[in-house]
Tab-separated table of C-alpha atoms in Angstrom:
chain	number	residue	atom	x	y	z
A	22	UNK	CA	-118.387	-9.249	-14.478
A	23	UNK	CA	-114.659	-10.648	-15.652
A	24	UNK	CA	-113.380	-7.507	-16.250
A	25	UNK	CA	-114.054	-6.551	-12.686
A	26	UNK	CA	-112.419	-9.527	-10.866
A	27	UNK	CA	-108.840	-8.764	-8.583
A	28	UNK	CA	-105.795	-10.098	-9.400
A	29	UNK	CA	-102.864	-10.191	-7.463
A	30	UNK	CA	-104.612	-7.767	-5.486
A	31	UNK	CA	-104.930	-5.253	-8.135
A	32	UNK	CA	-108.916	-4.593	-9.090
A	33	UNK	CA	-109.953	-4.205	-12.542
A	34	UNK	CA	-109.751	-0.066	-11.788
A	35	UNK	CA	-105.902	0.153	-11.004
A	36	UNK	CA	-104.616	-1.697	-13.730
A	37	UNK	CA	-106.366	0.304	-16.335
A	38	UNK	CA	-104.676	2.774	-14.695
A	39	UNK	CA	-101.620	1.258	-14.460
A	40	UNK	CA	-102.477	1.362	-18.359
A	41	UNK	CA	-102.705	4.661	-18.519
A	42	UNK	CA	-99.675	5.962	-16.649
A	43	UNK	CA	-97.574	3.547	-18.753
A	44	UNK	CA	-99.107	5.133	-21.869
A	45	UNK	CA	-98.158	8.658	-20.650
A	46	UNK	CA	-94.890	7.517	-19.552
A	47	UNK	CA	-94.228	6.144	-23.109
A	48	UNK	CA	-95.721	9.796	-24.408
A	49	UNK	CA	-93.355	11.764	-22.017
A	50	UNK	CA	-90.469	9.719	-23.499
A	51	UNK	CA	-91.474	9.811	-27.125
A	52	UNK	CA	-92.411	13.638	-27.338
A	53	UNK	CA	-89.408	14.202	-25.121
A	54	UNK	CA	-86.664	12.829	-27.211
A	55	UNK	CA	-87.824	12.152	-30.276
A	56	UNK	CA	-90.595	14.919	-31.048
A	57	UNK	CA	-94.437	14.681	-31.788
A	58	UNK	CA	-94.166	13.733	-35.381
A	59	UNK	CA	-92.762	9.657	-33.585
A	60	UNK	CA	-96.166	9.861	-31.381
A	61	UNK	CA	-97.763	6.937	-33.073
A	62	UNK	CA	-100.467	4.652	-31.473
A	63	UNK	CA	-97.921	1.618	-32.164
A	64	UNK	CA	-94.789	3.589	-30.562
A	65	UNK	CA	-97.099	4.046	-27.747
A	66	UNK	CA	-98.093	0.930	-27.048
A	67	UNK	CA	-94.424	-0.506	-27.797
A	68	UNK	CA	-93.194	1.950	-25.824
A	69	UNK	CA	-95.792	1.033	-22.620
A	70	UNK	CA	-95.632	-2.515	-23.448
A	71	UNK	CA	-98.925	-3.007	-24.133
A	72	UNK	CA	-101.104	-4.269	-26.889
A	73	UNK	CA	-103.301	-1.651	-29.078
A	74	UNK	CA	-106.129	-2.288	-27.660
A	75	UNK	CA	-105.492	-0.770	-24.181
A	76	UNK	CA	-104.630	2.367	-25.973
A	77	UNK	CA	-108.139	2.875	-27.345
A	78	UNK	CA	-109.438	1.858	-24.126
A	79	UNK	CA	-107.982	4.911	-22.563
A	80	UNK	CA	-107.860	7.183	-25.590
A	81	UNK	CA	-109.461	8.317	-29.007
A	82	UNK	CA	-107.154	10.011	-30.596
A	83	UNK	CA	-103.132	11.606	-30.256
A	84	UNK	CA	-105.033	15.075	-29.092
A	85	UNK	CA	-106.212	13.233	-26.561
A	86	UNK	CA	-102.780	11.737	-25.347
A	87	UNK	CA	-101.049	15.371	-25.706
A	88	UNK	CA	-103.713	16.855	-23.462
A	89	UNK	CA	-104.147	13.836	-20.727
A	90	UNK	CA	-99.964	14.278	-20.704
A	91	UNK	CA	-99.783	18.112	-20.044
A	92	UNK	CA	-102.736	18.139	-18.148
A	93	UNK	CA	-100.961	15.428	-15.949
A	94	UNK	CA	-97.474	17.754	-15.778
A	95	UNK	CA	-99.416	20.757	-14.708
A	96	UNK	CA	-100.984	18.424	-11.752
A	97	UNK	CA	-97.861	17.742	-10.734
A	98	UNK	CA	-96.259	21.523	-11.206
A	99	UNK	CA	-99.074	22.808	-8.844
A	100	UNK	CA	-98.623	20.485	-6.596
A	101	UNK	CA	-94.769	21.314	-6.510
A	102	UNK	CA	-95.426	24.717	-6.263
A	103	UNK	CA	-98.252	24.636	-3.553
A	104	UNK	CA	-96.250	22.962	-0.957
A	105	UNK	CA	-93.374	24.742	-1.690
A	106	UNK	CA	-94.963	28.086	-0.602
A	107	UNK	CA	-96.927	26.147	2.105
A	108	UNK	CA	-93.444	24.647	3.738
A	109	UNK	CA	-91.317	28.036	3.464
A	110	UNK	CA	-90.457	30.419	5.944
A	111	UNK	CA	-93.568	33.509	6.100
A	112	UNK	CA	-91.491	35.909	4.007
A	113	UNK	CA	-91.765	37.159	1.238
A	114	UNK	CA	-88.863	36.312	-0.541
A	115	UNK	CA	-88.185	32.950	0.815
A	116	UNK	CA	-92.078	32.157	-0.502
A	117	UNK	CA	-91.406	33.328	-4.032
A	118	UNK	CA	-87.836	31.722	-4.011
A	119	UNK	CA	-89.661	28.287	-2.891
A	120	UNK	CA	-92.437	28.383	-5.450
A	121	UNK	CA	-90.271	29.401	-8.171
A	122	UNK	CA	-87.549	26.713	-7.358
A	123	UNK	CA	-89.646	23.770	-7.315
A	124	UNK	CA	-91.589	24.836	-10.816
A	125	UNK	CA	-88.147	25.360	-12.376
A	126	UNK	CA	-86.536	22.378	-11.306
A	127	UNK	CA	-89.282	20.370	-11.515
A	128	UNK	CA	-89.378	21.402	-15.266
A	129	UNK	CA	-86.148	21.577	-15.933
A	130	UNK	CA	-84.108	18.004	-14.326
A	131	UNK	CA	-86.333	16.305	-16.338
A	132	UNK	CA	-86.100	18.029	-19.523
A	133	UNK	CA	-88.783	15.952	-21.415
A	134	UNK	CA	-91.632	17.631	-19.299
A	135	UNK	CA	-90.450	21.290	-20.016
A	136	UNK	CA	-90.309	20.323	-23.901
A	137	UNK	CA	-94.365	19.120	-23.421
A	138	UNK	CA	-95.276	21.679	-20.849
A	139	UNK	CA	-93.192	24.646	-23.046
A	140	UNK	CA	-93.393	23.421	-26.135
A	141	UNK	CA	-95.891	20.710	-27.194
A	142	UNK	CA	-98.260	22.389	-25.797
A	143	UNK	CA	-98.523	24.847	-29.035
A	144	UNK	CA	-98.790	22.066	-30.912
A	145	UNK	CA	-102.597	21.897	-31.766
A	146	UNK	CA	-105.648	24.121	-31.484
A	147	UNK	CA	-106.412	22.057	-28.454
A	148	UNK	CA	-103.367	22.104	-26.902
A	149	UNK	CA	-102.750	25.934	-27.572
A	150	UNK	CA	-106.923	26.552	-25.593
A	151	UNK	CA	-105.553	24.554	-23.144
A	152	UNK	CA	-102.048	26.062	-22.253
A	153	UNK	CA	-104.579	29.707	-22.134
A	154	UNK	CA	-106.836	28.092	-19.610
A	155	UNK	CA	-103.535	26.620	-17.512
A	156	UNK	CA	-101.864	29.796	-17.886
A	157	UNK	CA	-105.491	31.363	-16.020
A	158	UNK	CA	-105.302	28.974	-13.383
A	159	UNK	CA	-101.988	29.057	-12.481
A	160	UNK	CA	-102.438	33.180	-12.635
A	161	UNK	CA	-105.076	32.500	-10.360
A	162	UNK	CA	-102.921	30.801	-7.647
A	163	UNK	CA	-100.290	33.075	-7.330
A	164	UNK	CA	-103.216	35.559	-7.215
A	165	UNK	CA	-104.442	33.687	-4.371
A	166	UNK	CA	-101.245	33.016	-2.566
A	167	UNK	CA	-100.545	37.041	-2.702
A	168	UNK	CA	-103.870	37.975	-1.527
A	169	UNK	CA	-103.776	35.328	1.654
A	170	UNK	CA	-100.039	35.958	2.259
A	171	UNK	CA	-100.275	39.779	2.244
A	172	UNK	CA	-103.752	39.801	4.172
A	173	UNK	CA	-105.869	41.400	1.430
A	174	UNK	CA	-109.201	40.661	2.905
A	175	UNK	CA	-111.312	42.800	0.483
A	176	UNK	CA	-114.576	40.693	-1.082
A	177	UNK	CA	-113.778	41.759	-4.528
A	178	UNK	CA	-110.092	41.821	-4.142
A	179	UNK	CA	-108.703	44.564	-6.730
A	180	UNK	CA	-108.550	43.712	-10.350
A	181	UNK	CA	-104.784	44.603	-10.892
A	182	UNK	CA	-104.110	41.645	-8.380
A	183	UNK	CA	-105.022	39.343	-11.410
A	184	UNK	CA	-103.662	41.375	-14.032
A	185	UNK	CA	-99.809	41.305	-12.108
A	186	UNK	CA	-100.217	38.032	-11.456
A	187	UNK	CA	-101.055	36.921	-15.122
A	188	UNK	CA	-98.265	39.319	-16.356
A	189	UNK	CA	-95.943	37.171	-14.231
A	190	UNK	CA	-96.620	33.588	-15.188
A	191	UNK	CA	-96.714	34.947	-18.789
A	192	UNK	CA	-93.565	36.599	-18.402
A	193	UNK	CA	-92.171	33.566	-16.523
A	194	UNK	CA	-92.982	31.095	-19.683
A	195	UNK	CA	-91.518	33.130	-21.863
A	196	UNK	CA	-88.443	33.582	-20.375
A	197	UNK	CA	-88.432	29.841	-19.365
A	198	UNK	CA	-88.940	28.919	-23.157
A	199	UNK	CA	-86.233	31.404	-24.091
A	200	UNK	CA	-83.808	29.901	-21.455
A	201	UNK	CA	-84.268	26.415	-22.372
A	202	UNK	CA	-83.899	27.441	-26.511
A	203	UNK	CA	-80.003	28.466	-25.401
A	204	UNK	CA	-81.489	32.112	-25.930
A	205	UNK	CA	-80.590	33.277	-22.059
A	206	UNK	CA	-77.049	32.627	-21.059
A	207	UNK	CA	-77.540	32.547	-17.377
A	208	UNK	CA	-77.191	29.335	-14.784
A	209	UNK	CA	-80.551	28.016	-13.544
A	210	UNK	CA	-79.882	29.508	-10.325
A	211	UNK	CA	-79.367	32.564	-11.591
A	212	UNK	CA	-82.412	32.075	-13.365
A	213	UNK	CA	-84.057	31.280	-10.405
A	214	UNK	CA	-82.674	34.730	-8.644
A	215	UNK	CA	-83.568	36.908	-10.910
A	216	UNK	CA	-87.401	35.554	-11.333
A	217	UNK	CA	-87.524	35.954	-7.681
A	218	UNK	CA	-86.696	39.500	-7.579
A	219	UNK	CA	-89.413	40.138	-10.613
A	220	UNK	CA	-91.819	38.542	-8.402
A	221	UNK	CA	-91.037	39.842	-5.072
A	222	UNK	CA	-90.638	43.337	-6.765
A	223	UNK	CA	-93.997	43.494	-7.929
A	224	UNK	CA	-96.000	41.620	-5.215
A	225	UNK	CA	-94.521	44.046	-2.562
A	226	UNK	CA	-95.311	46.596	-4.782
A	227	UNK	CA	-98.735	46.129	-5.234
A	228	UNK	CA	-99.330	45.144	-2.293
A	229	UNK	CA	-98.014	48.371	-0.643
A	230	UNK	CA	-100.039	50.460	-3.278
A	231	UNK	CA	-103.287	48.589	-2.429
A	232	UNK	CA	-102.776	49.026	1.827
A	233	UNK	CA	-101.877	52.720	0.652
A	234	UNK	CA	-105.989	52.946	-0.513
């Protein structure tokens, strides 16, 4: 029962992890600036400060790192973007503006996470399943948040909801990955704009078409 005992007020639990966020923190900086080939379990755990066995304790192999770190970024990015829509004014524009702000910036003032979210994340057959099933759910919200804001109340709500909506956050990683190669020579707030009116074009749109029905 050792390993359960508190100290300093911290139970057995929270400091493995406490562990665990250090290891991710010492991923994040790693992959971030000096690229996946330096993810190594000792730069980990000199990087966390910790000794190699708390790595294994938390993870089996470097897949598993990669995923438990872009996993933990996409947390964080739908958080972001969930109470940025929730906290905006009930228009249209302002909503999309919101959302699309706080996912940018939030990817983009710490330019470590956009280089795992946009680019790690090809980096293995595991990783590349995984940024597919992301890419679904995060579809799937901005499906959601256009069928609640625009009061689409149908039981099976229309198929082409999902496809738009999946043609967007496609279309917004791409041009996300091009903009942070150099390949799109526009500010981030212009960046910012000009999403906005793709997604605001589209939703009212559709939305327009499928109250026309």
């Amino acid at each position: 029962m050792t390993g359960q005992r508190t100290y300093g007020g911290i139970s057995a639990a929270e400091r493995r992890t406490q562990r665990r966020t250090a290891l991710l923190d010492a991923a994040l900086d790693i992959l971030g600036t000096q690229g996946l080939d330096k993810l190594t379990v000792s730069a980990l755990c000199a990087g966390a400060g910790l000794n190699e066995r708390y790595y294994y304790e938390n993870f089996d192999s470097r897949d598993a790192v990669l995923s438990a770190l872009f996993d933990s970024i996409a947390e964080e990015l739908a958080t972001a973007l969930i109470t940025a829509v929730q906290t905006a004014p009930a228009a249209p524009r302002a909503k999309a503006h919101a959302a699309i702000t706080a996912g940018i910036e939030l990817l983009t003032e710490d330019p470590r996470k956009a280089h795992v979210a946009l680019i790690v994340s090809s980096a293995t057959p595991e990783l590349r399943t995984r940024t597919i099933h992301t890419t679904k759910v995060f579809a799937n919200l901005v499906a959601a948040e256009g069928i609640d804001f625009y009061g689409l109340t149908e039981a099976d709500p229309d198929p082409v909801i999902t496809f738009r909506a999946t043609y967007l956050v496609g279309g917004l990683i791409q041009t996300l990955t091009s903009w942070l190669h150099g390949d799109l020579p526009l500010t981030r707030a212009e960046l910012i704009e000009h999403t906005t009116d793709v997604f605001v074009l589209l939703g009212e749109d559709l939305a327009t078409r499928l109250r026309a029905d």
